[in-house]
PDB file of C-alpha atoms in Angstrom:
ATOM      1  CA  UNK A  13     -20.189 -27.834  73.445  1.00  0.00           C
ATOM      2  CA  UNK A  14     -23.824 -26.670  71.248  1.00  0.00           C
ATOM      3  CA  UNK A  15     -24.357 -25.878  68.251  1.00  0.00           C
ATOM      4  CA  UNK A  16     -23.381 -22.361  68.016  1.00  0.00           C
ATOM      5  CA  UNK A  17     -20.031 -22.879  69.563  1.00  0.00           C
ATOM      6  CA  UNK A  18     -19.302 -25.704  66.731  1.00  0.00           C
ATOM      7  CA  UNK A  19     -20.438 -23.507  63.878  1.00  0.00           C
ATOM      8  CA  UNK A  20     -17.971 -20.530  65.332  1.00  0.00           C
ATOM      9  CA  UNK A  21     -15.039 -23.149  65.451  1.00  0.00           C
ATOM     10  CA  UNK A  22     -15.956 -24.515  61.913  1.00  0.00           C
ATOM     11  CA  UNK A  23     -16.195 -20.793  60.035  1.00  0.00           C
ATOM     12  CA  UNK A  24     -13.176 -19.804  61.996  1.00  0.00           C
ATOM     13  CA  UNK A  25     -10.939 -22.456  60.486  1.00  0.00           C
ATOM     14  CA  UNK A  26     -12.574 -22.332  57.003  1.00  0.00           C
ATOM     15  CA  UNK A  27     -12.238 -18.538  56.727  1.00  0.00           C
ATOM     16  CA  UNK A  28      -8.846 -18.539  55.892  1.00  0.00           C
ATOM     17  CA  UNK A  29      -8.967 -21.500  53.033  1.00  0.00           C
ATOM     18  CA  UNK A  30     -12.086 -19.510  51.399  1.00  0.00           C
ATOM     19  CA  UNK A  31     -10.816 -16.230  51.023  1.00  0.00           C
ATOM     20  CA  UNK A  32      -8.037 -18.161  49.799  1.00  0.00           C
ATOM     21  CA  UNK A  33      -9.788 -19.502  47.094  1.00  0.00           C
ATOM     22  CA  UNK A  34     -11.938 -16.517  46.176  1.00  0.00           C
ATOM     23  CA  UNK A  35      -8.528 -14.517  45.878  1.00  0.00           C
ATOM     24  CA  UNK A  36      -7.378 -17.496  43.322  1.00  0.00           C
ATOM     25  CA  UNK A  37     -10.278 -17.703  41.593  1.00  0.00           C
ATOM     26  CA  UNK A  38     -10.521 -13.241  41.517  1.00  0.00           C
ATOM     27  CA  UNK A  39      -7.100 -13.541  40.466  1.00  0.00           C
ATOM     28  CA  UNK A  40      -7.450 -16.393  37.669  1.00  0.00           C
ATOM     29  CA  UNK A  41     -10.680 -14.127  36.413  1.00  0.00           C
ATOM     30  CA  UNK A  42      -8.002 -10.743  36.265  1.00  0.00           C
ATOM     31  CA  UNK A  43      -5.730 -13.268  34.425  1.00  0.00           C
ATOM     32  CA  UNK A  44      -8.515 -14.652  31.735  1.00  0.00           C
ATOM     33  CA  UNK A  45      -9.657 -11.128  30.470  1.00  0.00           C
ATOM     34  CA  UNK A  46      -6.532 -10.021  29.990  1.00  0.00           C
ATOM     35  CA  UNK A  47      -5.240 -12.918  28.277  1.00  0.00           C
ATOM     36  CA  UNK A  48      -8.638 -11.738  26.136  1.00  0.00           C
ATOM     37  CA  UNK A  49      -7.850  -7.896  25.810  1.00  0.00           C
ATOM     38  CA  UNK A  50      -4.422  -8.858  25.691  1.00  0.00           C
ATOM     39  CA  UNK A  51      -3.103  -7.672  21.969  1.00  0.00           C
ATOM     40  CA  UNK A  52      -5.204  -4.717  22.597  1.00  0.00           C
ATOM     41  CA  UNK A  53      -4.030  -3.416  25.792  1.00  0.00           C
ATOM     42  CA  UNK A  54      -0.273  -4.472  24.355  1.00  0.00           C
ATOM     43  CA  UNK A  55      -0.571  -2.458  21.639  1.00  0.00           C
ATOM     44  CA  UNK A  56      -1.710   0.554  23.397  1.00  0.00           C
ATOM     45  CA  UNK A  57       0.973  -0.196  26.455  1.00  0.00           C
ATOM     46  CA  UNK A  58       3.881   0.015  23.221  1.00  0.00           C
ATOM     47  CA  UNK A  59       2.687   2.885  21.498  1.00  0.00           C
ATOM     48  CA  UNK A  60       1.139   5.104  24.468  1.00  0.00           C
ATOM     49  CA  UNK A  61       3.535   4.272  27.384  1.00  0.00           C
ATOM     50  CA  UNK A  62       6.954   2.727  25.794  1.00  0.00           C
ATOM     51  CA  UNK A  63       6.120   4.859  22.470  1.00  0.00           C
ATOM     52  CA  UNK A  64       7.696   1.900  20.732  1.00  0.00           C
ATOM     53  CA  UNK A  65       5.249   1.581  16.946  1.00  0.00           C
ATOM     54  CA  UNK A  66       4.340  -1.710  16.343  1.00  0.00           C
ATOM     55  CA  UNK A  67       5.741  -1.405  13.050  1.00  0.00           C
ATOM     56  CA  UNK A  68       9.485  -0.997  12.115  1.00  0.00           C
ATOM     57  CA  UNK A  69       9.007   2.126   9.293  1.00  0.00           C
ATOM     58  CA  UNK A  70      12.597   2.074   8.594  1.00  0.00           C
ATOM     59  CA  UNK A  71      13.283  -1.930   7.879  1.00  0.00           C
ATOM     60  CA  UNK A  72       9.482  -1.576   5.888  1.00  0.00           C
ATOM     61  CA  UNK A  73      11.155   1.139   3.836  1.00  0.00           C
ATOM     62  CA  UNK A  74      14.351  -0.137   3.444  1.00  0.00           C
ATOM     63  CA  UNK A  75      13.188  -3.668   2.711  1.00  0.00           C
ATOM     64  CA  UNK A  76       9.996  -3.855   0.335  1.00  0.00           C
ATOM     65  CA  UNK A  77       9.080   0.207  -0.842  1.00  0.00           C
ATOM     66  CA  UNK A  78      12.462   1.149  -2.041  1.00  0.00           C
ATOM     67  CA  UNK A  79      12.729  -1.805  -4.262  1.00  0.00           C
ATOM     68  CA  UNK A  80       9.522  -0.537  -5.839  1.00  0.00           C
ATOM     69  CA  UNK A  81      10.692   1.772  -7.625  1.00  0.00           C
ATOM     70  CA  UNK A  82      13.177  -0.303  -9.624  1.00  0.00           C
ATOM     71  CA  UNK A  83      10.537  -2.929 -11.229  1.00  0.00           C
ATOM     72  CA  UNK A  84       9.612  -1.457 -14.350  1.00  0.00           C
ATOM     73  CA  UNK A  85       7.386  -4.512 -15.498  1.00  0.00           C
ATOM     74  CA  UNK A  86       4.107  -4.979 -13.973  1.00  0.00           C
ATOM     75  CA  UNK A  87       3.897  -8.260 -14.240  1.00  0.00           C
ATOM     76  CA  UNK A  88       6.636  -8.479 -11.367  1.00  0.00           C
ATOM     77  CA  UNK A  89       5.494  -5.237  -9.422  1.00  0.00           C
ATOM     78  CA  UNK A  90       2.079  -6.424  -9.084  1.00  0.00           C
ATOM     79  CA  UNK A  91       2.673  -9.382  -6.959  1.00  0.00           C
ATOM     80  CA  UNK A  92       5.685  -8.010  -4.824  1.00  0.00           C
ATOM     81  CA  UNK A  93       3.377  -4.925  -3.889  1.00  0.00           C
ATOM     82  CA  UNK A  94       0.393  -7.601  -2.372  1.00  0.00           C
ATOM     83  CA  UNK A  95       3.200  -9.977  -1.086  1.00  0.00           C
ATOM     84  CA  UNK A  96       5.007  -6.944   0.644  1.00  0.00           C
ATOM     85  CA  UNK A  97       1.440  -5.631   2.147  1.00  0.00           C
ATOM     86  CA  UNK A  98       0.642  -9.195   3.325  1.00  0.00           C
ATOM     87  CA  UNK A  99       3.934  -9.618   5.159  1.00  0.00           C
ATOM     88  CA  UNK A 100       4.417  -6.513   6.276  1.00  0.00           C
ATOM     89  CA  UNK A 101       0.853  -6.652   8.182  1.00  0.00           C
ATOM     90  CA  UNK A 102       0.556 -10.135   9.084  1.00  0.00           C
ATOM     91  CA  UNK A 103      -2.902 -10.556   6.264  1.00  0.00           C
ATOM     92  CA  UNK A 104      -3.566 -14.028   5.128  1.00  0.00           C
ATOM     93  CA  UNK A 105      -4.017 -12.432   1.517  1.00  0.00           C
ATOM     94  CA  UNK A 106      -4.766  -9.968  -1.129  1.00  0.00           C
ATOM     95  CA  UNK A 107      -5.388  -8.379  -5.063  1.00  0.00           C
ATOM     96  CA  UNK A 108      -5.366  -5.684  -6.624  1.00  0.00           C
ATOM     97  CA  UNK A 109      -7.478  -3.618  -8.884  1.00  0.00           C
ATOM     98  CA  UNK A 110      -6.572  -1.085 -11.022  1.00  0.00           C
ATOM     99  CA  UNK A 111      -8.486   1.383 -13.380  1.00  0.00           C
ATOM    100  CA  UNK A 112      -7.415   1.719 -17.331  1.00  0.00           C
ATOM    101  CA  UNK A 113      -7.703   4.685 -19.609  1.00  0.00           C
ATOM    102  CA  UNK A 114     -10.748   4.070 -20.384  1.00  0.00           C
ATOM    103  CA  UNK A 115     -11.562   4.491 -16.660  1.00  0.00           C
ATOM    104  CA  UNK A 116     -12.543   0.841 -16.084  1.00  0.00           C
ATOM    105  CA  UNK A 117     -12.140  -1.156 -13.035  1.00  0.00           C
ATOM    106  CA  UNK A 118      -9.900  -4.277 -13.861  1.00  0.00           C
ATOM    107  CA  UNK A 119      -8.636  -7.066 -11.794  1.00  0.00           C
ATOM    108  CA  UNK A 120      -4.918  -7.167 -11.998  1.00  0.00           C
ATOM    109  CA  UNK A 121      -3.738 -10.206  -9.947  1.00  0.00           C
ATOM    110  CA  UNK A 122      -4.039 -12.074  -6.322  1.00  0.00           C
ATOM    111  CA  UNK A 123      -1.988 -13.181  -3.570  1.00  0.00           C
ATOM    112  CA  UNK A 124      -2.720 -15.940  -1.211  1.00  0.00           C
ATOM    113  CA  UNK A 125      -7.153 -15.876  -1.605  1.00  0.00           C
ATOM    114  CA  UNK A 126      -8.771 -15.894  -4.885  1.00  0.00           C
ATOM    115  CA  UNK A 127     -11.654 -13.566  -5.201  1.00  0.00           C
ATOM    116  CA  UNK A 128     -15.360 -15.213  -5.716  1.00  0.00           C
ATOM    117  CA  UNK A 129     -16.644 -12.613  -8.599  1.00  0.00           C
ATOM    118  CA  UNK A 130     -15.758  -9.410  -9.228  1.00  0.00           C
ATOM    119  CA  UNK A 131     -18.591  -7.527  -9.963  1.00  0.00           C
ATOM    120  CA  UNK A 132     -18.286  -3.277 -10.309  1.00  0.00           C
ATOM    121  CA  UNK A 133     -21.571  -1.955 -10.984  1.00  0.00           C
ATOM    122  CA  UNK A 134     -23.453  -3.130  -8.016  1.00  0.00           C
ATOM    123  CA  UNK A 135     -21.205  -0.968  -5.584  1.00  0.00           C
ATOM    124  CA  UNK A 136     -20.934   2.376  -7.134  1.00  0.00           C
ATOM    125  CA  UNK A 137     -21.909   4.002  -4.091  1.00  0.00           C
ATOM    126  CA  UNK A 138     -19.347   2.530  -2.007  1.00  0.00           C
ATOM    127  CA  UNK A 139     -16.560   3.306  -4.520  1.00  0.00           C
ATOM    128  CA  UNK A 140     -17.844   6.800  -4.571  1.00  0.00           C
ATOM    129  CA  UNK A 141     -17.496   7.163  -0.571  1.00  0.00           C
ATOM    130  CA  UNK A 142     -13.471   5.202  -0.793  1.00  0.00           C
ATOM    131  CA  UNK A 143     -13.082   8.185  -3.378  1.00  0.00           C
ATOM    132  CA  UNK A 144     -14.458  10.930  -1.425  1.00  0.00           C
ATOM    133  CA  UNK A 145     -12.991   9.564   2.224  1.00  0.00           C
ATOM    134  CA  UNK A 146      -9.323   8.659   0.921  1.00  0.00           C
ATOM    135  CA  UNK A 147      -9.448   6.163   4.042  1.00  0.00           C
ATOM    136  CA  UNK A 148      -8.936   2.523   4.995  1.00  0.00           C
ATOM    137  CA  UNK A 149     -12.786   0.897   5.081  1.00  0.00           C
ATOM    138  CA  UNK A 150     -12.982  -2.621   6.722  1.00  0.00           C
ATOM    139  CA  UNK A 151     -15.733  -5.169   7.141  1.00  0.00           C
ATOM    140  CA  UNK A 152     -16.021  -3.674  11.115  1.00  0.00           C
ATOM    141  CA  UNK A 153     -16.344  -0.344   9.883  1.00  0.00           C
ATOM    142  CA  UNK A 154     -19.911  -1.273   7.942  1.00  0.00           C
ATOM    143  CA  UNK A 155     -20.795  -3.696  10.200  1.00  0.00           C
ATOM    144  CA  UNK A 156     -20.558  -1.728  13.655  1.00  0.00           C
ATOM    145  CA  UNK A 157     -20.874   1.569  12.493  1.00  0.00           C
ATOM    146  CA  UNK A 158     -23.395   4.071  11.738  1.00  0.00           C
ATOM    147  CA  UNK A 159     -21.263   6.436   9.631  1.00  0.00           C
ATOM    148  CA  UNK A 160     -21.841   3.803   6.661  1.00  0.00           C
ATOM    149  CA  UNK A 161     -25.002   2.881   7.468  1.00  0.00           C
ATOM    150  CA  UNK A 162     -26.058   3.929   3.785  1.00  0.00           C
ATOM    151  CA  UNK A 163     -23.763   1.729   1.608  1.00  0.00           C
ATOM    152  CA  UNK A 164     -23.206  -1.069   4.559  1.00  0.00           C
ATOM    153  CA  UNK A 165     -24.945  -3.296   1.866  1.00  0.00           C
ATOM    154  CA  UNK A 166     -22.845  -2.779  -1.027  1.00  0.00           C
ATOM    155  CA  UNK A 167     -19.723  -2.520   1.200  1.00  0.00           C
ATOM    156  CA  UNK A 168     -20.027  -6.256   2.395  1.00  0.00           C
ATOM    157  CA  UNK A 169     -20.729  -7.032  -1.250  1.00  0.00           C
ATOM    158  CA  UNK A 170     -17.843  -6.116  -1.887  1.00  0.00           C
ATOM    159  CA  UNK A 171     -15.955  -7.739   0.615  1.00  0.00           C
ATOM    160  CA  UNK A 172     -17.511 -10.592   0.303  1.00  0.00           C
ATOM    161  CA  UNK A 173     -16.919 -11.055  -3.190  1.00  0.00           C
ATOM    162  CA  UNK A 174     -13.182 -10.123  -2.341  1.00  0.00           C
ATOM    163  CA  UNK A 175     -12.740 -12.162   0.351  1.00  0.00           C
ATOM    164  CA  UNK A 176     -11.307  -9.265   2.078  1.00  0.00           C
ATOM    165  CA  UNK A 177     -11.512  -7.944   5.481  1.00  0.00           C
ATOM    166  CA  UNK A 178      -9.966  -4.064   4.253  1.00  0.00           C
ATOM    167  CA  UNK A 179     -10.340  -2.145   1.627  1.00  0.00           C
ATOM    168  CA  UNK A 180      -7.262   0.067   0.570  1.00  0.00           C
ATOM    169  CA  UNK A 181      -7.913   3.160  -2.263  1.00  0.00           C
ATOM    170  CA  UNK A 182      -4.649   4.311  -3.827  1.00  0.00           C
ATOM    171  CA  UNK A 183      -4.920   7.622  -5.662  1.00  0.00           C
ATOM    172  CA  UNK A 184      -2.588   9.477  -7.817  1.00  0.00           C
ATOM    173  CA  UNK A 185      -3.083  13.005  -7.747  1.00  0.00           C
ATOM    174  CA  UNK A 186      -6.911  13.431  -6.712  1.00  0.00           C
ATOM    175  CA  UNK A 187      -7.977  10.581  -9.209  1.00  0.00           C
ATOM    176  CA  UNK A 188      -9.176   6.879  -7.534  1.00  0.00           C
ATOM    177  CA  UNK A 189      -6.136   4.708  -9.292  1.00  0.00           C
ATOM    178  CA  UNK A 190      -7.047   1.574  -7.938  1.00  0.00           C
ATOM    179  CA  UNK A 191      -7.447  -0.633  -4.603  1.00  0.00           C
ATOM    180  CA  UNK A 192      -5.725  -2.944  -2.601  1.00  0.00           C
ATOM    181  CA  UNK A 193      -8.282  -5.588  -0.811  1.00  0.00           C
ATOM    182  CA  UNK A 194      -6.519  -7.211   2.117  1.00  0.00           C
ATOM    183  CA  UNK A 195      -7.877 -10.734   3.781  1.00  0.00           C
ATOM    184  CA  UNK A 196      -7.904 -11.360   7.333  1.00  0.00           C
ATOM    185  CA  UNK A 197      -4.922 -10.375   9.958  1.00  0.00           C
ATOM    186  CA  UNK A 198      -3.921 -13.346  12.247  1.00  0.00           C
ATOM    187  CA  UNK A 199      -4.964 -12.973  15.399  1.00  0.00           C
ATOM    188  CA  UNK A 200      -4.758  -9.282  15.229  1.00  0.00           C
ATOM    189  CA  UNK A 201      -7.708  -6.375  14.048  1.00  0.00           C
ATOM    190  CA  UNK A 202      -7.099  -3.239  11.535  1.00  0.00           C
ATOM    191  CA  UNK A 203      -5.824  -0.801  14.830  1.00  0.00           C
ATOM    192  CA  UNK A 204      -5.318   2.549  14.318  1.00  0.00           C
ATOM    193  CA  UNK A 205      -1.483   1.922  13.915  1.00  0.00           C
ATOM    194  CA  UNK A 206      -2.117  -0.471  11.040  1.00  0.00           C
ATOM    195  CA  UNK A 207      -4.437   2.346   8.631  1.00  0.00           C
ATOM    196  CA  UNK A 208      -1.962   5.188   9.115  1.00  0.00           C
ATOM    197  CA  UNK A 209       0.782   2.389   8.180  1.00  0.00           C
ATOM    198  CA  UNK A 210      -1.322   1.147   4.967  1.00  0.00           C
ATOM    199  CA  UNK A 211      -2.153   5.055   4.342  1.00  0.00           C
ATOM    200  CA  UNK A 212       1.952   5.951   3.707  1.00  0.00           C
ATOM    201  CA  UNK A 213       1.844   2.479   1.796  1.00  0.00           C
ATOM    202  CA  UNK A 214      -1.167   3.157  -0.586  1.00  0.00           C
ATOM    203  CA  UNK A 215       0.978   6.345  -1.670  1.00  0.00           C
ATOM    204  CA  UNK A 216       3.991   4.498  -1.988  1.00  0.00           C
ATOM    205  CA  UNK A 217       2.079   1.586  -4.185  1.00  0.00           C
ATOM    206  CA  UNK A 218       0.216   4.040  -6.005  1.00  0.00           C
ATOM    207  CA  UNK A 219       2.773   5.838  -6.852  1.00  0.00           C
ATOM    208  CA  UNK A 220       5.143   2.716  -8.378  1.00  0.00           C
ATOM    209  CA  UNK A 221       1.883   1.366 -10.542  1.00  0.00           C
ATOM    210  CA  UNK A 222       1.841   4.858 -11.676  1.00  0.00           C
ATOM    211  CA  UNK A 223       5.487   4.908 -12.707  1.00  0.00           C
ATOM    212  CA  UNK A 224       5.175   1.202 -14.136  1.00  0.00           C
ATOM    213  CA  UNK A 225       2.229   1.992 -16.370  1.00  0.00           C
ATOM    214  CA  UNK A 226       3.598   5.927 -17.757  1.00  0.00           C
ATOM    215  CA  UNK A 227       7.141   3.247 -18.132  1.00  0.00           C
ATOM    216  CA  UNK A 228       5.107   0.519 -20.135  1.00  0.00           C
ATOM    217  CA  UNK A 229       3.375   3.270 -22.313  1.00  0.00           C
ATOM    218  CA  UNK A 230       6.688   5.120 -22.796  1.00  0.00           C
ATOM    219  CA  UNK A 231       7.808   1.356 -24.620  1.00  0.00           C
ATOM    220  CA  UNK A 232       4.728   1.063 -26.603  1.00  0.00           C
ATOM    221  CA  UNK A 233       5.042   4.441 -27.742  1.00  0.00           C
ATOM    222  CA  UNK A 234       8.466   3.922 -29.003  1.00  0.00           C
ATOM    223  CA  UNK A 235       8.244   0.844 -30.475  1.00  0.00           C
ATOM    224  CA  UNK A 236       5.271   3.247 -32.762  1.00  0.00           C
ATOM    225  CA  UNK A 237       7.777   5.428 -33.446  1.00  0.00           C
ATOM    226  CA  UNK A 238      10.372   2.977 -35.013  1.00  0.00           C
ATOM    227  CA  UNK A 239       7.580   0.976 -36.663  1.00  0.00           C
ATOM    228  CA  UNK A 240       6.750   3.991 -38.233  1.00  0.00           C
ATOM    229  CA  UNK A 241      10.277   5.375 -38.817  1.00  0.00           C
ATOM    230  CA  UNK A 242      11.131   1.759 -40.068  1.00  0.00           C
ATOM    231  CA  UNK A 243       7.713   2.659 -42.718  1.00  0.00           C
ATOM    232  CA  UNK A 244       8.772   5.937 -43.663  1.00  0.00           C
ATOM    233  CA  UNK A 245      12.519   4.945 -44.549  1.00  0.00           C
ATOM    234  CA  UNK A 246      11.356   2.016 -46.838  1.00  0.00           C
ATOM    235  CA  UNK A 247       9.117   4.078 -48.483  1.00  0.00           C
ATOM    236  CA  UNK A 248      11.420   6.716 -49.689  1.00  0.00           C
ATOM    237  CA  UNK A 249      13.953   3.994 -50.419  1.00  0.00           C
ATOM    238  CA  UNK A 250      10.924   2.640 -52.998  1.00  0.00           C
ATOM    239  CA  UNK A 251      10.062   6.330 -54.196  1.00  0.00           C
ATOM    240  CA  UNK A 252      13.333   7.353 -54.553  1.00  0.00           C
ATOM    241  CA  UNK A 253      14.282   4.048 -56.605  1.00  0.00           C
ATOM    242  CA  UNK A 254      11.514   4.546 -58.539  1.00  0.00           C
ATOM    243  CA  UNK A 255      12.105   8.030 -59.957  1.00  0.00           C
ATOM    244  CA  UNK A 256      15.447   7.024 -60.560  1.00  0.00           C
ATOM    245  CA  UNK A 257      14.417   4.987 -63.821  1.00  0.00           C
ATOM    246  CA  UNK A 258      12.492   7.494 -65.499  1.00  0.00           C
ATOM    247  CA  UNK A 259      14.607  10.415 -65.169  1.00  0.00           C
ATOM    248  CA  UNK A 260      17.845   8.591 -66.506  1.00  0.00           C
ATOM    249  CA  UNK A 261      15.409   7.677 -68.885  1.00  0.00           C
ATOM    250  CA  UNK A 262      14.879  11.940 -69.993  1.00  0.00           C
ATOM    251  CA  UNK A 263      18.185  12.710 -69.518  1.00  0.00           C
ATOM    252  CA  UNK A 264      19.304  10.531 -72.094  1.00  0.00           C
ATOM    253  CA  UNK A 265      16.734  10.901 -74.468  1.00  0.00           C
ATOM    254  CA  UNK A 266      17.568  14.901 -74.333  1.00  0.00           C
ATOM    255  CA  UNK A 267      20.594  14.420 -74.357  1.00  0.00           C
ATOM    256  CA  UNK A 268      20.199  12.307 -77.769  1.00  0.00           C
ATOM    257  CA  UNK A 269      17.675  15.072 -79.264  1.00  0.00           C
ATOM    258  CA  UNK A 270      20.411  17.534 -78.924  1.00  0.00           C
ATOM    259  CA  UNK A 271      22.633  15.737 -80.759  1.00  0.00           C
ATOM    260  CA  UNK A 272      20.518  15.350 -83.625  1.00  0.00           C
ATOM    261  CA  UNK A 273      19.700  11.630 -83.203  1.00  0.00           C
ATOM    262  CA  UNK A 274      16.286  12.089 -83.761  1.00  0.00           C
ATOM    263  CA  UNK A 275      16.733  14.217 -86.631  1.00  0.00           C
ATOM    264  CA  UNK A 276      17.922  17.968 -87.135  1.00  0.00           C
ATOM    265  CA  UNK A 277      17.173  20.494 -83.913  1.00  0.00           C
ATOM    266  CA  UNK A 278      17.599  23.844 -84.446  1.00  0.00           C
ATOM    267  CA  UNK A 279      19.448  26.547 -81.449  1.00  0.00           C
ATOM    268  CA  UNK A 280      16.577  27.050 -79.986  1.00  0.00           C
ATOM    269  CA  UNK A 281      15.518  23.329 -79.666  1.00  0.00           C
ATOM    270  CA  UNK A 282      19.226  22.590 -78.209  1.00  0.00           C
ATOM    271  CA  UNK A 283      18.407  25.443 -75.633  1.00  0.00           C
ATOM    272  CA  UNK A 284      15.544  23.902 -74.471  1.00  0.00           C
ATOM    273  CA  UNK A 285      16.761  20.575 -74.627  1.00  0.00           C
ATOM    274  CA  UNK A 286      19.729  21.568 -72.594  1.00  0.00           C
ATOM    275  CA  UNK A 287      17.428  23.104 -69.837  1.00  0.00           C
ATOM    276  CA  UNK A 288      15.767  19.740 -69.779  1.00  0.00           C
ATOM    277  CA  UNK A 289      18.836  17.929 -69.272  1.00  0.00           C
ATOM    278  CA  UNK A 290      20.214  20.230 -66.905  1.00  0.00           C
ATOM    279  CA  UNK A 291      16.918  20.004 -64.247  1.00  0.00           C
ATOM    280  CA  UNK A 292      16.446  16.209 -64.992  1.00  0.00           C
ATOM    281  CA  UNK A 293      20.315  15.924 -63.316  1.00  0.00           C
ATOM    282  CA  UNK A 294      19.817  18.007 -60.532  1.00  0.00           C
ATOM    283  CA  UNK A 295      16.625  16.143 -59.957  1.00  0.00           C
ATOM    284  CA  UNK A 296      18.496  12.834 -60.296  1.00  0.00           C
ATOM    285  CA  UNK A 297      21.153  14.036 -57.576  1.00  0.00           C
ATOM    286  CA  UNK A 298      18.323  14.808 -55.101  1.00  0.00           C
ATOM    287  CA  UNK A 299      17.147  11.525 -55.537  1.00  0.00           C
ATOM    288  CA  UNK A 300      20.167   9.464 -55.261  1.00  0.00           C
ATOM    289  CA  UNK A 301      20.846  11.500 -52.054  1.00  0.00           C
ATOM    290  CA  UNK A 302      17.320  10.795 -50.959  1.00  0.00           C
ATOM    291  CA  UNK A 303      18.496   6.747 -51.348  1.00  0.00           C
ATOM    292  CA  UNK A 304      21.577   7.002 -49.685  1.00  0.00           C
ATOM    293  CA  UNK A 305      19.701   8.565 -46.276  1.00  0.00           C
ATOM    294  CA  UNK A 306      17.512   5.887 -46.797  1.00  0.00           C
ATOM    295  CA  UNK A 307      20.284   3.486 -46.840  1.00  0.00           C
ATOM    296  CA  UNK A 308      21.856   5.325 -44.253  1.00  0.00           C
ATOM    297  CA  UNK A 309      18.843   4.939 -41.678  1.00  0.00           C
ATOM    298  CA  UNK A 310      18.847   1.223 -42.252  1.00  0.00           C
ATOM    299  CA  UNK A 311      22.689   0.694 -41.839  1.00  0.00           C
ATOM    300  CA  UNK A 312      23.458  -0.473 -45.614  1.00  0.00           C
ATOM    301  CA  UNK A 313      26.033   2.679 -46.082  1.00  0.00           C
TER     302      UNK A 313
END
């Protein structure tokens, strides 16, 4: 037997284990990138072919937005708006800011990552484009993108100083309210799916800040009202108590010239000192009814 007739036999046996082993191999390669496009491809496969969300609107609704709207104090709503955000998208953190009346930027609190600085005037720019865009902005977005080519620098300022990997603008009416900086997702990106979900809940958060503060100020403004209420009863109780004195005081004193205490009055004198007597009582009645719905406000009558 030669050469050639050896090397047929040997290739003819091996054939079958090597294309084998290149299918396993193939195979194993198929296997590894999808295991690495995996939560990508599954989250197009639900929402394109099952048309399954990857979000359950109705138990995010029922569970976190509609209790919302029955915190009145902001010191609770702020942290149950960045805890609810957190959970409901899986993000390792957040905080919120929030602009005052005098149309200042101000940090309002944190959940689960603490902010480095927090530093407004070095990112004007990219504020301005959040306010003009009304859309989610993430780290990706400025880093892979040319659309934001202009403010990329200022953008990663700002999430760097944030620790934050998405930048959420909440408006009320056409006004920039405040923002919601989220941290990282784990294991998962900002899809599609996940900034038309944080869109409905920017409105939803905006909207019960909104209602807290207008709530807060509505308190403020009426505990103005009944200090100043409170003021205006206890000064007419002291003005009214105080003309009280000196008009008893000229009723009786006329009241003694007409008689002649003083010495002799003639008819005309009486007249007069009659009409004196007569207007210092009314007066006097007005008075005393002024003190009693002075009393009455307070509860004494």
């Amino acid at each position: 037997m030669n050469i050639g007739q050896l090397s047929s036999q040997f290739w003819s046996a091996a054939m079958p284990t090597i294309l084998v082993s290149t299918g396993i191999i193939c195979f194993m390669l198929a296997v590894s990138m999808v295991a690495l496009r995996w939560q990508a491809f599954y989250s197009s496969f639900r929402r394109i072919i099952l048309r399954r969300p990857q979000y359950d609107y109705h138990k995010i609704f029922r569970d976190y937005l509609e209790r919302f709207n029955t915190i009145g104090d902001r010191r609770e709503l702020y942290p149950a708006i960045l805890s609810a955000a957190c959970r409901i998208i899986d993000a390792s953190g957040a905080s919120l800011i929030i602009r005052d009346s005098k149309d200042t930027l101000q940090m309002k609190t944190t959940f689960g990552l603490k902010p480095f600085s927090f530093d407004v005037g070095e990112v004007k720019e990219f504020l301005t484009r959040l306010e003009t865009e009304r859309r989610v902005i993430t780290r990706g977005d400025l880093v892979g993108s040319t659309r934001y080519r202009d403010i990329k620098n200022e953008g990663l300022r700002w999430f760097v100083q944030f620790n934050a990997e998405a930048c959420v603008p909440l408006f009320v009416g056409d006004r920039l309210y405040g923002l919601v900086n989220l941290g990282s997702r784990k294991k998962k990106r900002y899809d599609r799916e996940t900034r038309d979900l944080l869109k409905l809940l920017a409105v939803q958060f905006a909207t019960a800040i909104h209602n807290a503060n207008l709530y807060q100020a509505l308190i403020k403004q009426n505990l103005k009202l009944q200090e100043t209420s409170k003021f205006k009863t206890q000064l007419l109780a002291n003005v009214s108590h105080e003309l009280r004195t000196p008009l008893t005081g000229i009723i009786g004193l006329s009241e003694l010239l007409a008689e002649g205490g003083d010495g002799p009055v003639n008819e005309e004198q009486v007249k007069h000192l009659f009409l004196i007597r007569q207007s210092g009582t009314k007066l006097l009645d007005t008075v005393t009814a002024m003190l009693d719905l002075s009393k009455l406000e307070v509860d004494r009558l």
